[in-house]
Short mmCIF file of C-alpha atoms and ligand atoms in Angstrom, two decimals:
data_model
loop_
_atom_site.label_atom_id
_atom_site.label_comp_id
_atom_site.label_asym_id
_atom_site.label_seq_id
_atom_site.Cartn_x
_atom_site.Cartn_y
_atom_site.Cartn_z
CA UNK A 6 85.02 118.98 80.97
CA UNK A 7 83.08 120.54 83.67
CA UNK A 8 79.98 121.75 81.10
CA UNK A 9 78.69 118.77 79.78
CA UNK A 10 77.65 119.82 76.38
CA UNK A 11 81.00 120.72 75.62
CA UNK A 12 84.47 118.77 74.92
CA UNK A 13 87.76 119.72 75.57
CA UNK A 14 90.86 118.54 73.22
CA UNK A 15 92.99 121.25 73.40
CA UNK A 16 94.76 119.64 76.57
CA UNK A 17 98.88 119.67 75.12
CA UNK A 18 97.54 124.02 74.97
CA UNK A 19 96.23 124.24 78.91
CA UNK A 20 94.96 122.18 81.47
CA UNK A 21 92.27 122.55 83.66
CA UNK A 22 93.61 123.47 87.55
CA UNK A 23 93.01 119.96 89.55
CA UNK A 24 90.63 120.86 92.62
CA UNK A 25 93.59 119.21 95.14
CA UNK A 26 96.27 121.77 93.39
CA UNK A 27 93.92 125.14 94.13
CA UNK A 28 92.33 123.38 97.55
CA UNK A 29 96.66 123.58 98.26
CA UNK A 30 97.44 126.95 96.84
CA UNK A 31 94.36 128.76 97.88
CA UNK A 32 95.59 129.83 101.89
CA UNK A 33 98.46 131.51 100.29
CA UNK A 34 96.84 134.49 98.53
CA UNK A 35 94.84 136.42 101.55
CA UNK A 36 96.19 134.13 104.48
CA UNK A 37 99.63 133.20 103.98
CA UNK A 38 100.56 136.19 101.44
CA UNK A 39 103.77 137.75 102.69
CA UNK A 40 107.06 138.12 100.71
CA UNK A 41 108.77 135.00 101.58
CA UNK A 42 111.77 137.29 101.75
CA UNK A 43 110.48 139.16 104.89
CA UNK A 44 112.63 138.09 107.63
CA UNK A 45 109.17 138.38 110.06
CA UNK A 46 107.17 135.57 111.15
CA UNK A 47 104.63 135.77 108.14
CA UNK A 48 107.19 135.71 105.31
CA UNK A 49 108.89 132.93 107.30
CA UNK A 50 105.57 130.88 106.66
CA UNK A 51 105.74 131.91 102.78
CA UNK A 52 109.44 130.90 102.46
CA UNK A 53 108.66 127.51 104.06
CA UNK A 54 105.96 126.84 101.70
CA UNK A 55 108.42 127.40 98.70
CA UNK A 56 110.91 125.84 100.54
CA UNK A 57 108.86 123.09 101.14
CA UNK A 58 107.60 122.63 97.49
CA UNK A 59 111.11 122.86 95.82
CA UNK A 60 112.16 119.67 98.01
CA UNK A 61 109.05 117.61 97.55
CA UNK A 62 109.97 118.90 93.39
CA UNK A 63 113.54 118.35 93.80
CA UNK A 64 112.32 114.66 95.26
CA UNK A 65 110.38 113.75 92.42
CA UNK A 66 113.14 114.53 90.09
CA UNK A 67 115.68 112.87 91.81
CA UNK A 68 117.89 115.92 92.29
CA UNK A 69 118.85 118.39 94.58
CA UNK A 70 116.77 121.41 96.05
CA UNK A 71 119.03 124.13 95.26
CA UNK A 72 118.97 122.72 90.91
CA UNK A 73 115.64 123.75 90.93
CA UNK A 74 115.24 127.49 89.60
CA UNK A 75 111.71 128.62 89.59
CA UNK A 76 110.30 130.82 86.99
CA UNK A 77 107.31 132.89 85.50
CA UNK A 78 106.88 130.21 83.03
CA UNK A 79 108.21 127.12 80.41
CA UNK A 80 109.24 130.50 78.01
CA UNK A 81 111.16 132.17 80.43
CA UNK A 82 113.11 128.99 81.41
CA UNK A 83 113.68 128.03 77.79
CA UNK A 84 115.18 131.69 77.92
CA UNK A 85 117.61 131.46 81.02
CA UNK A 86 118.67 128.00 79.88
CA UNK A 87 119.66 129.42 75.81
CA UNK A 88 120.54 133.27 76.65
CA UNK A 89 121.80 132.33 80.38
CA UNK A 90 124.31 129.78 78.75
CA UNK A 91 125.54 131.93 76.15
CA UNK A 92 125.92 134.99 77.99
CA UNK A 93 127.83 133.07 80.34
CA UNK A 94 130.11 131.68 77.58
CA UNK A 95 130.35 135.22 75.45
CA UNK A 96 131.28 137.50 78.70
CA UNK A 97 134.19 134.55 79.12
CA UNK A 98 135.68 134.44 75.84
CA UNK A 99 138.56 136.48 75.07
CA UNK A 100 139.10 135.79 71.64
CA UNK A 101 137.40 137.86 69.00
CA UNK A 102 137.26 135.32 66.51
CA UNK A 103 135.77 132.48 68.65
CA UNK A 104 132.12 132.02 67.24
CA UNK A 105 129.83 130.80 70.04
CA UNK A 106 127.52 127.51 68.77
CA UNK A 107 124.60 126.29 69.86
CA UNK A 108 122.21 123.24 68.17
CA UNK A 109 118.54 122.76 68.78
CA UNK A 110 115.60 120.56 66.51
CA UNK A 111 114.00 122.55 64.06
CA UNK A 112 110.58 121.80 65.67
CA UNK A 113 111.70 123.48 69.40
CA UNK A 114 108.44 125.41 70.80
CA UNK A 115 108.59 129.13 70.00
CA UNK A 116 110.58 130.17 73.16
CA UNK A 117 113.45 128.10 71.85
CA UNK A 118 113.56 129.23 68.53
CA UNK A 119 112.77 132.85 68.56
CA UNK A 120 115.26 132.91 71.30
CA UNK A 121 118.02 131.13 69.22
CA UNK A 122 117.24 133.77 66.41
CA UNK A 123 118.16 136.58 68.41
CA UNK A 124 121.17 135.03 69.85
CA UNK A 125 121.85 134.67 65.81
CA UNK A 126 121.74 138.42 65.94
CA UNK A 127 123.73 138.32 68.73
CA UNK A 128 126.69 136.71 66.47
CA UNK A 129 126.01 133.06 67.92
CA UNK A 130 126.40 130.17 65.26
CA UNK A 131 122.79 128.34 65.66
CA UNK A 132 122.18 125.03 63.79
CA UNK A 133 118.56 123.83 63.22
CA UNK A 134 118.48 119.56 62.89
CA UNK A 135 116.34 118.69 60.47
CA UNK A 136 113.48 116.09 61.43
CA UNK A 137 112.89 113.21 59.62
CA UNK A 138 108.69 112.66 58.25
CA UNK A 139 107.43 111.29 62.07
CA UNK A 140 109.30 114.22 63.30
CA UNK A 141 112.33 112.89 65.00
CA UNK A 142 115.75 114.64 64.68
CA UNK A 143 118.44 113.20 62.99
CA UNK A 144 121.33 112.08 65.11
CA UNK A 145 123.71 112.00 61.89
CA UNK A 146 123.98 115.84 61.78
CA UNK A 147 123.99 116.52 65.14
CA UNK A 148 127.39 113.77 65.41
CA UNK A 149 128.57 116.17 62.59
CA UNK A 150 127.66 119.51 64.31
CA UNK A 151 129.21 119.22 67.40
CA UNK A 152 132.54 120.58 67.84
CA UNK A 153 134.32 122.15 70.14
CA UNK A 154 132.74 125.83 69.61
CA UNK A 155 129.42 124.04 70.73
CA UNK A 156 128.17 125.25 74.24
CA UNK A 157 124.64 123.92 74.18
CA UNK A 158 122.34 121.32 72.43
CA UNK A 159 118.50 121.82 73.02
CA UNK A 160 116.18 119.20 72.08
CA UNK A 161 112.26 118.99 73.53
CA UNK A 162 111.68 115.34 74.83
CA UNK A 163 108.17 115.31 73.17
CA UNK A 164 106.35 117.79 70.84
CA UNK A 165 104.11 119.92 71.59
CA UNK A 166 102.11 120.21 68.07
CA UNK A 167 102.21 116.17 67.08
CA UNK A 168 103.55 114.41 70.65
CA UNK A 169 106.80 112.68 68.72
CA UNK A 170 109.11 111.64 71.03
CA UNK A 171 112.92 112.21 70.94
CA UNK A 172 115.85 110.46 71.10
CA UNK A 173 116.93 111.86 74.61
CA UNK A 174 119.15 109.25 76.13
CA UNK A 175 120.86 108.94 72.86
CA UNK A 176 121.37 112.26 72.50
CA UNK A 177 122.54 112.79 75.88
CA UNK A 178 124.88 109.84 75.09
CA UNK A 179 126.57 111.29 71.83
CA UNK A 180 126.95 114.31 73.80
CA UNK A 181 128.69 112.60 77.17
CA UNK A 182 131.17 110.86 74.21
CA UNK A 183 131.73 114.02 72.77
CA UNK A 184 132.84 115.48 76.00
CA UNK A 185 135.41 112.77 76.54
CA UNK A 186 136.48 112.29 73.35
CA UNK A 187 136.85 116.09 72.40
CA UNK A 188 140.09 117.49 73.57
CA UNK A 189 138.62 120.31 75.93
CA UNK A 190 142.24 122.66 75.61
CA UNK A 191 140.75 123.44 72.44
CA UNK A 192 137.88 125.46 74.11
CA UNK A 193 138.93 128.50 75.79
CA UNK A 194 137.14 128.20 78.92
CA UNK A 195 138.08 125.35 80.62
CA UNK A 196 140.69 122.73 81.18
CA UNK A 197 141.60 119.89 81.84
CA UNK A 198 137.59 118.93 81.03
CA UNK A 199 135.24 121.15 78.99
CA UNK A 200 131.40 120.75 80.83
CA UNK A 201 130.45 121.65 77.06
CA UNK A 202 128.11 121.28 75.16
CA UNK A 203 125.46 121.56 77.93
CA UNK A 204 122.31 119.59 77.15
CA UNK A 205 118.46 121.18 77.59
CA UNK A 206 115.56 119.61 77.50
CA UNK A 207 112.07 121.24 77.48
CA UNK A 208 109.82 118.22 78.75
CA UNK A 209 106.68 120.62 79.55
CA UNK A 210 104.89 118.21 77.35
CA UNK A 211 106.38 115.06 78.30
CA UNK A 212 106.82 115.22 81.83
CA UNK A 213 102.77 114.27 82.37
CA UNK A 214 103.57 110.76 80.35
CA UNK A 215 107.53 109.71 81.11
CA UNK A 216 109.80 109.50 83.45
CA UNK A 217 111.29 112.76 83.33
CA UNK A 218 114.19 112.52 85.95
CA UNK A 219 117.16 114.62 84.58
CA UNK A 220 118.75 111.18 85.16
CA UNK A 221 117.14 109.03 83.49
CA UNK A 222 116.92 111.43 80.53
CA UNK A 223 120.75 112.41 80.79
CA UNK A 224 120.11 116.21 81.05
CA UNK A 225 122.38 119.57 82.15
CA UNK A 226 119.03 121.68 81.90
CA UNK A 227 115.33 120.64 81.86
CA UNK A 228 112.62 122.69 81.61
CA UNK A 229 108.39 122.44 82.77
CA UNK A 230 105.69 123.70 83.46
CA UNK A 231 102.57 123.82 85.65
CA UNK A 232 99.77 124.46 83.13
CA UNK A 233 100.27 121.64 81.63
CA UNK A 234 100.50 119.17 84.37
CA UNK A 235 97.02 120.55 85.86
CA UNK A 236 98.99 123.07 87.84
CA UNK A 237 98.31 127.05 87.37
CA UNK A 238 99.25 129.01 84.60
CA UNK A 239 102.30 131.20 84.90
CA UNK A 240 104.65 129.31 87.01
CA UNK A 241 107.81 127.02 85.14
CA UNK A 242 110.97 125.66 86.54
CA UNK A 243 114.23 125.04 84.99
CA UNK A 244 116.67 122.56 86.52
CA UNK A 245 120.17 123.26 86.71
CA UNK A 246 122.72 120.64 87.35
CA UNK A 247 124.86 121.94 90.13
CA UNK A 248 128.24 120.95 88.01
CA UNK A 249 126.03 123.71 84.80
CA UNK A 250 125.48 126.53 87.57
CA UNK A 251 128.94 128.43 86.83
CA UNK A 252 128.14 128.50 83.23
CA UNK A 253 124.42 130.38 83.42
CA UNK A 254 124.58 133.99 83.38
CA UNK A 255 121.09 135.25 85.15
CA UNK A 256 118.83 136.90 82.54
CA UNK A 257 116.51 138.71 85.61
CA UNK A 258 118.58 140.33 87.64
CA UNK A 259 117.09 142.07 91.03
CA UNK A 260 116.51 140.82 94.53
CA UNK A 261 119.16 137.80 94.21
CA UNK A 262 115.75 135.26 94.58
CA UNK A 263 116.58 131.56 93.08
CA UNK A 264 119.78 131.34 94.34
CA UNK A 265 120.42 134.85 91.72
CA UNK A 266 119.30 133.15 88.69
CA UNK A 267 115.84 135.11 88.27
CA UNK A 268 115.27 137.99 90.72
CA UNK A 269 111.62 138.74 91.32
CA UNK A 270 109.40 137.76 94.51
CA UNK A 271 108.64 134.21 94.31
CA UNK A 272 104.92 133.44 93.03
CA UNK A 273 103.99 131.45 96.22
CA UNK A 274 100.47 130.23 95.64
CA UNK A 275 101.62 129.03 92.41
CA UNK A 276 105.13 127.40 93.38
CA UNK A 277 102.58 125.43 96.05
CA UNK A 278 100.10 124.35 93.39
CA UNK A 279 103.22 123.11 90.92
CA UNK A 280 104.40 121.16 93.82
CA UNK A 281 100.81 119.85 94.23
CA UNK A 282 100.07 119.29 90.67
CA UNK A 283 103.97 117.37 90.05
CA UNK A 284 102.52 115.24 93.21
CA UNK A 285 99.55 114.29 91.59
CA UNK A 286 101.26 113.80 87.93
CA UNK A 287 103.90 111.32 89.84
CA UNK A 288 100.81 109.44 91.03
CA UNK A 289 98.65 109.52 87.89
CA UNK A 290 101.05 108.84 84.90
CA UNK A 291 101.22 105.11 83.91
CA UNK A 292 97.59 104.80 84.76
CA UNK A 293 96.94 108.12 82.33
CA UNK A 294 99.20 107.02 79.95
CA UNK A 295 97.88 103.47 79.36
CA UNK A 296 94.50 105.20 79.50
CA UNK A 297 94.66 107.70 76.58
CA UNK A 298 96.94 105.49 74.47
CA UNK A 299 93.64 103.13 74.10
CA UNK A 300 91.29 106.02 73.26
CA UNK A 301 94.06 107.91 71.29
CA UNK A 302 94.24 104.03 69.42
CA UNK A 303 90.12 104.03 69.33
CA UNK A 304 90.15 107.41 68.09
CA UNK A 305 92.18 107.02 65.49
CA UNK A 306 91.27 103.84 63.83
CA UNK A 307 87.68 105.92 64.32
CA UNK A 308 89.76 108.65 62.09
CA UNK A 309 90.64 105.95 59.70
CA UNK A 310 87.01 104.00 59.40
CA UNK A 311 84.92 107.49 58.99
CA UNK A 312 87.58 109.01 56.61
CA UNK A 313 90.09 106.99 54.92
CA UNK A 314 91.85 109.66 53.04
CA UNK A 315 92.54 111.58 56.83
CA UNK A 316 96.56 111.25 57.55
CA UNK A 317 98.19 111.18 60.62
CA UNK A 318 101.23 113.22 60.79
CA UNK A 319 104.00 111.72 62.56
CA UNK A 320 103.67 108.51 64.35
CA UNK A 321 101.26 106.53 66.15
CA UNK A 322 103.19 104.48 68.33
CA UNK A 323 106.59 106.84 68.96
CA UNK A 324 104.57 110.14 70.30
CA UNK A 325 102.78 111.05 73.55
CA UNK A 326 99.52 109.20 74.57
CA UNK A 327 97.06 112.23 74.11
CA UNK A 328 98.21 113.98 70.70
CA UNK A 329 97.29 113.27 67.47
CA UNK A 330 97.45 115.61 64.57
CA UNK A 331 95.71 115.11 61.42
CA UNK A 332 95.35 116.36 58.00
CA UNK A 333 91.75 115.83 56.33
CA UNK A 334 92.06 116.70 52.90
CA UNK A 335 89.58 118.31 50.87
CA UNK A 336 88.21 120.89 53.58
CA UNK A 337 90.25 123.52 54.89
CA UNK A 338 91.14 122.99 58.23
CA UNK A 339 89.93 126.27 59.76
CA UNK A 340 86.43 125.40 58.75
CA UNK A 341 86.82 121.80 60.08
CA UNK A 342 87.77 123.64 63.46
CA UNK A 343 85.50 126.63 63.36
CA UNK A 344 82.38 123.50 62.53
CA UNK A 345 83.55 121.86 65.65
CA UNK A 346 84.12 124.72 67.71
CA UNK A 347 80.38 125.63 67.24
CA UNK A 348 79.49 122.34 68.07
CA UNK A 349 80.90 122.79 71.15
CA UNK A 350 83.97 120.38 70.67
CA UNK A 351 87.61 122.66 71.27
CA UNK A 352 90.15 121.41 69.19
CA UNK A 353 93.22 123.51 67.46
CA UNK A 354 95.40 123.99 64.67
CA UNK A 355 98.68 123.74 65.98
CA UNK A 356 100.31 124.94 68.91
CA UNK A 357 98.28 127.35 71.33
CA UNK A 358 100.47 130.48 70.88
CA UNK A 359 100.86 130.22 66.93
CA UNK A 360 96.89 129.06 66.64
CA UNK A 361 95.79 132.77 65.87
CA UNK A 362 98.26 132.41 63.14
CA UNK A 363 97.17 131.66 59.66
CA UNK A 364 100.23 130.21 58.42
CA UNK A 365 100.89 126.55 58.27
CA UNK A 366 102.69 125.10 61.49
CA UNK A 367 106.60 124.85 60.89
CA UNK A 368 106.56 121.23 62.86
CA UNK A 369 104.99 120.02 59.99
CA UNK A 370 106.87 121.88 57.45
CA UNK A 371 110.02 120.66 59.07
CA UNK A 372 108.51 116.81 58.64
CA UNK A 373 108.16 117.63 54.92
CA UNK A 374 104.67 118.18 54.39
CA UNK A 375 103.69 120.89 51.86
CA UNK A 376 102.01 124.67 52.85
CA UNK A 377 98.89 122.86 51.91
CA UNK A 378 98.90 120.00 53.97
CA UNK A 379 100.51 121.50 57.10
CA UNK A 380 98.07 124.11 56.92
CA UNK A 381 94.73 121.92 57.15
CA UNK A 382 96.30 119.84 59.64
CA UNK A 383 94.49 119.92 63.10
CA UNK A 384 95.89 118.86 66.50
CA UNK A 385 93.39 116.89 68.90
CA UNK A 386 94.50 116.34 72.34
CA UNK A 387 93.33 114.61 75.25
CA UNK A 388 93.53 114.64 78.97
CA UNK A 389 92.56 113.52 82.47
CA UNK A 390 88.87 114.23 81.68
CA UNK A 391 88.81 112.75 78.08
CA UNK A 392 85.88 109.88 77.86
CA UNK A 393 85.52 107.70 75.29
CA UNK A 394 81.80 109.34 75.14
CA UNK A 395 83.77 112.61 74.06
CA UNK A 396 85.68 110.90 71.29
CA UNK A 397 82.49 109.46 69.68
CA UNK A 398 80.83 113.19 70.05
CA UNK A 399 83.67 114.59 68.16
CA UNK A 400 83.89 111.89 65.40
CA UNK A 401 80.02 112.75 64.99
CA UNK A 402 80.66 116.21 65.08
CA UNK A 403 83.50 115.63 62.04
CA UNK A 404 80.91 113.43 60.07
CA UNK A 405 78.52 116.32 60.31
CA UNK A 406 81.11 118.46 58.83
CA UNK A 407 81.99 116.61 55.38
CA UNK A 408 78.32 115.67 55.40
N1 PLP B 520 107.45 124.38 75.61
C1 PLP B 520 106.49 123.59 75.10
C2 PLP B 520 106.85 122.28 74.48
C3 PLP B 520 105.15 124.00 75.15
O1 PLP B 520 104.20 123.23 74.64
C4 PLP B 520 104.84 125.25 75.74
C5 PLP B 520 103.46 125.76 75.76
O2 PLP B 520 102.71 125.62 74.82
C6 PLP B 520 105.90 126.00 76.27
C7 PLP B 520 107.18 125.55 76.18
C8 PLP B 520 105.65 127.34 76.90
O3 PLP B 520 104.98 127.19 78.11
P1 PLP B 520 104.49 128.48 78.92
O4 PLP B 520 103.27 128.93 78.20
O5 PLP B 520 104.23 127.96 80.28
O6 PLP B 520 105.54 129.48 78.88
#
């Protein structure tokens, strides 16, 4: 972190802008500002440069320009990929009695699940998989869930409050069988072969650390986002297979922008930096990701040495390189965080948007811990600036604390 006395752990909540990614985006708010829908020679300039970054995106993914949909954020694309599906599905539908279904994990970030609880409302049939204790879904109920009402599954590749990683390619596998096994006259909207269930992904965590390609992950929909990758703050994407694009209903409707999946003049400066920052993530991630599993693997056996009775919830080896969430028993874990936050070290307790929150995180309520436990939990994670130097400043810092 750029102030030396302090430490930054909170990196799975933001992450710092990389110099490169505002050196890139930093012509297009007073030079290169225009509407990139002007037809004049300045807009022309501003639709080039999104033009330009969807391709160089749509290269790194290993997919086509015109599947990637750019949006305000990770939420809103976790929205147009639930509500965009079902809408779709819903306005096709003629019979009353057909019951729309869709299945995501239990431990989905907020924009999944308060989404699927209004499309509850909306008379869709949502089923939550359960999660095992290291916080991986269980394929077993998912086999049994889907049917032929099913129109979408939705299933983060990695955590955002404990880094476990899912099953994708299996799921994405059970899913492809599904399709050909399921006999698609059944389903009311399509013969002779039903592109249901469609499968989502939100990798916004993941994508720094794996191989994200929609490919190799065997995804319909996938969602990210540029905070997270060292890009700016309210700019997302959502892929769309180009086989899936009949089946989303737009949830912004307006100006026709992104191909009429979410109207709104495009946020240029930041479409360039999310192009940058994917750039730089492409280059960086095996190097980052054998980096921070060592000092997530010093930290932790740090954890372990200073304070056996600590517990690490979920798994060491099957979650992302730079998240590690722990319950310290005996001291509540708002004190342990408000101690550290004083002494300059950020860490938090749970995920950014529910951290104001007293109640205990619902990951870890889903992986069977009790109120107690979940709620004393604390979430440390690292990124492109973490030094090993930091980690031993923030194991003194705990030491100090149960002193
Ligand atoms: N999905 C996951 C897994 C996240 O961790 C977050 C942010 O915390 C989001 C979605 C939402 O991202 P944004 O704040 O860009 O909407």
């Amino acid at each position: 972190m750029n102030n030396k006395n302090k430490v930054y752990l909170d990196y799975a909540a933001s992450t710092p802008v990389d110099p490169i990614v505002l050196k890139e985006m930093s012509p297009y708010f007073c030079q290169k500002f225009a509407n990139p829908g002007s037809l004049h020679f300045s807009g022309q300039i501003a639709s080039q440069a999104v033009f330009q970054s969807r391709q160089k995106i749509a290269q790194s993914l290993g997919v086509n320009y015109n599947e990637i949909i750019f949006t305000g954020s990770a939420t809103e694309a976790n929205n147009l990929a639930l509500r965009g599906v079902v809408s779709h599905a819903k306005s096709k539908i003629q019979s009353a009695s057909w019951r729309t279904k869709i299945i995501i994990s239990s431990i989905e970030h907020e924009s999944v699940l308060e989404t699927a609880q209004i499309l509850e409302k909306w008379g869709v049939n949502v089923v939550r998989l359960p999660v095992n204790s290291q916080g991986i879904v269980d394929l077993k109920v998912l086999e049994k869930e889907l049917d032929n009402k099913t129109v979408l599954v939705s299933v983060m590749t990695a955590n955002n409050q404990m880094g476990a990683l899912q099953p994708i390619k299996k799921i994405a596998n059970l899913i492809k069988e599904f399709r050909i096994s399921t006999n698609s006259k059944d389903f009311p909207l399509t013969s002779p072969t039903s592109p249901y269930p469609f499968f989502h992904t939100d990798a916004v965590q993941a994508f720094q650390y794996l191989n994200c390609t929609p490919e190799e992950l065997g995804v319909d929909l996938m969602t990210l986002s540029g905070q997270k990758i060292y890009g700016p703050k309210g700019i997302g994407l959502l892929y769309i297979k180009k086989q899936s694009q009949p089946f989303i209903q737009a949830q912004i409707t307006g100006g026709s922008q992104e191909q009429n999946f979410r109207s709104g003049t495009e946020n240029v400066p930041a479409i360039v930096g999310f192009s940058k920052a994917i750039e730089l993530t492409d280059k960086l991630r095996q190097k980052e990701f054998a980096r921070l599993k060592i000092l997530k693997e010093y930290f932790y056996s740090k954890i372990k040495k200073n304070f056996p009775k600590a517990r690490l919830n979920g798994s060491l080896a099957n979650s992302l390189p730079n998240n590690l969430n722990i319950y310290f028993p005996g001291i509540s874990g708002e004190k342990i965080l408000i101690a550290l936050d004083l002494a300059g070290i950020a860490i938090s307790s749970g995920s950014a948007c529910s951290a104001r929150s007293i109640s205990p995180s619902y990951v870890l309520l889903a992986m069977g811990l009790n109120n107690e436990t979940a709620k004393n939990s604390l979430r440390f994670s690292f990124g492109r600036q973490t030094t090993k130097t930091e980690i031993n400043k923030t194991i003194s810092a705990l030491k100090n604390v149960f002193q």
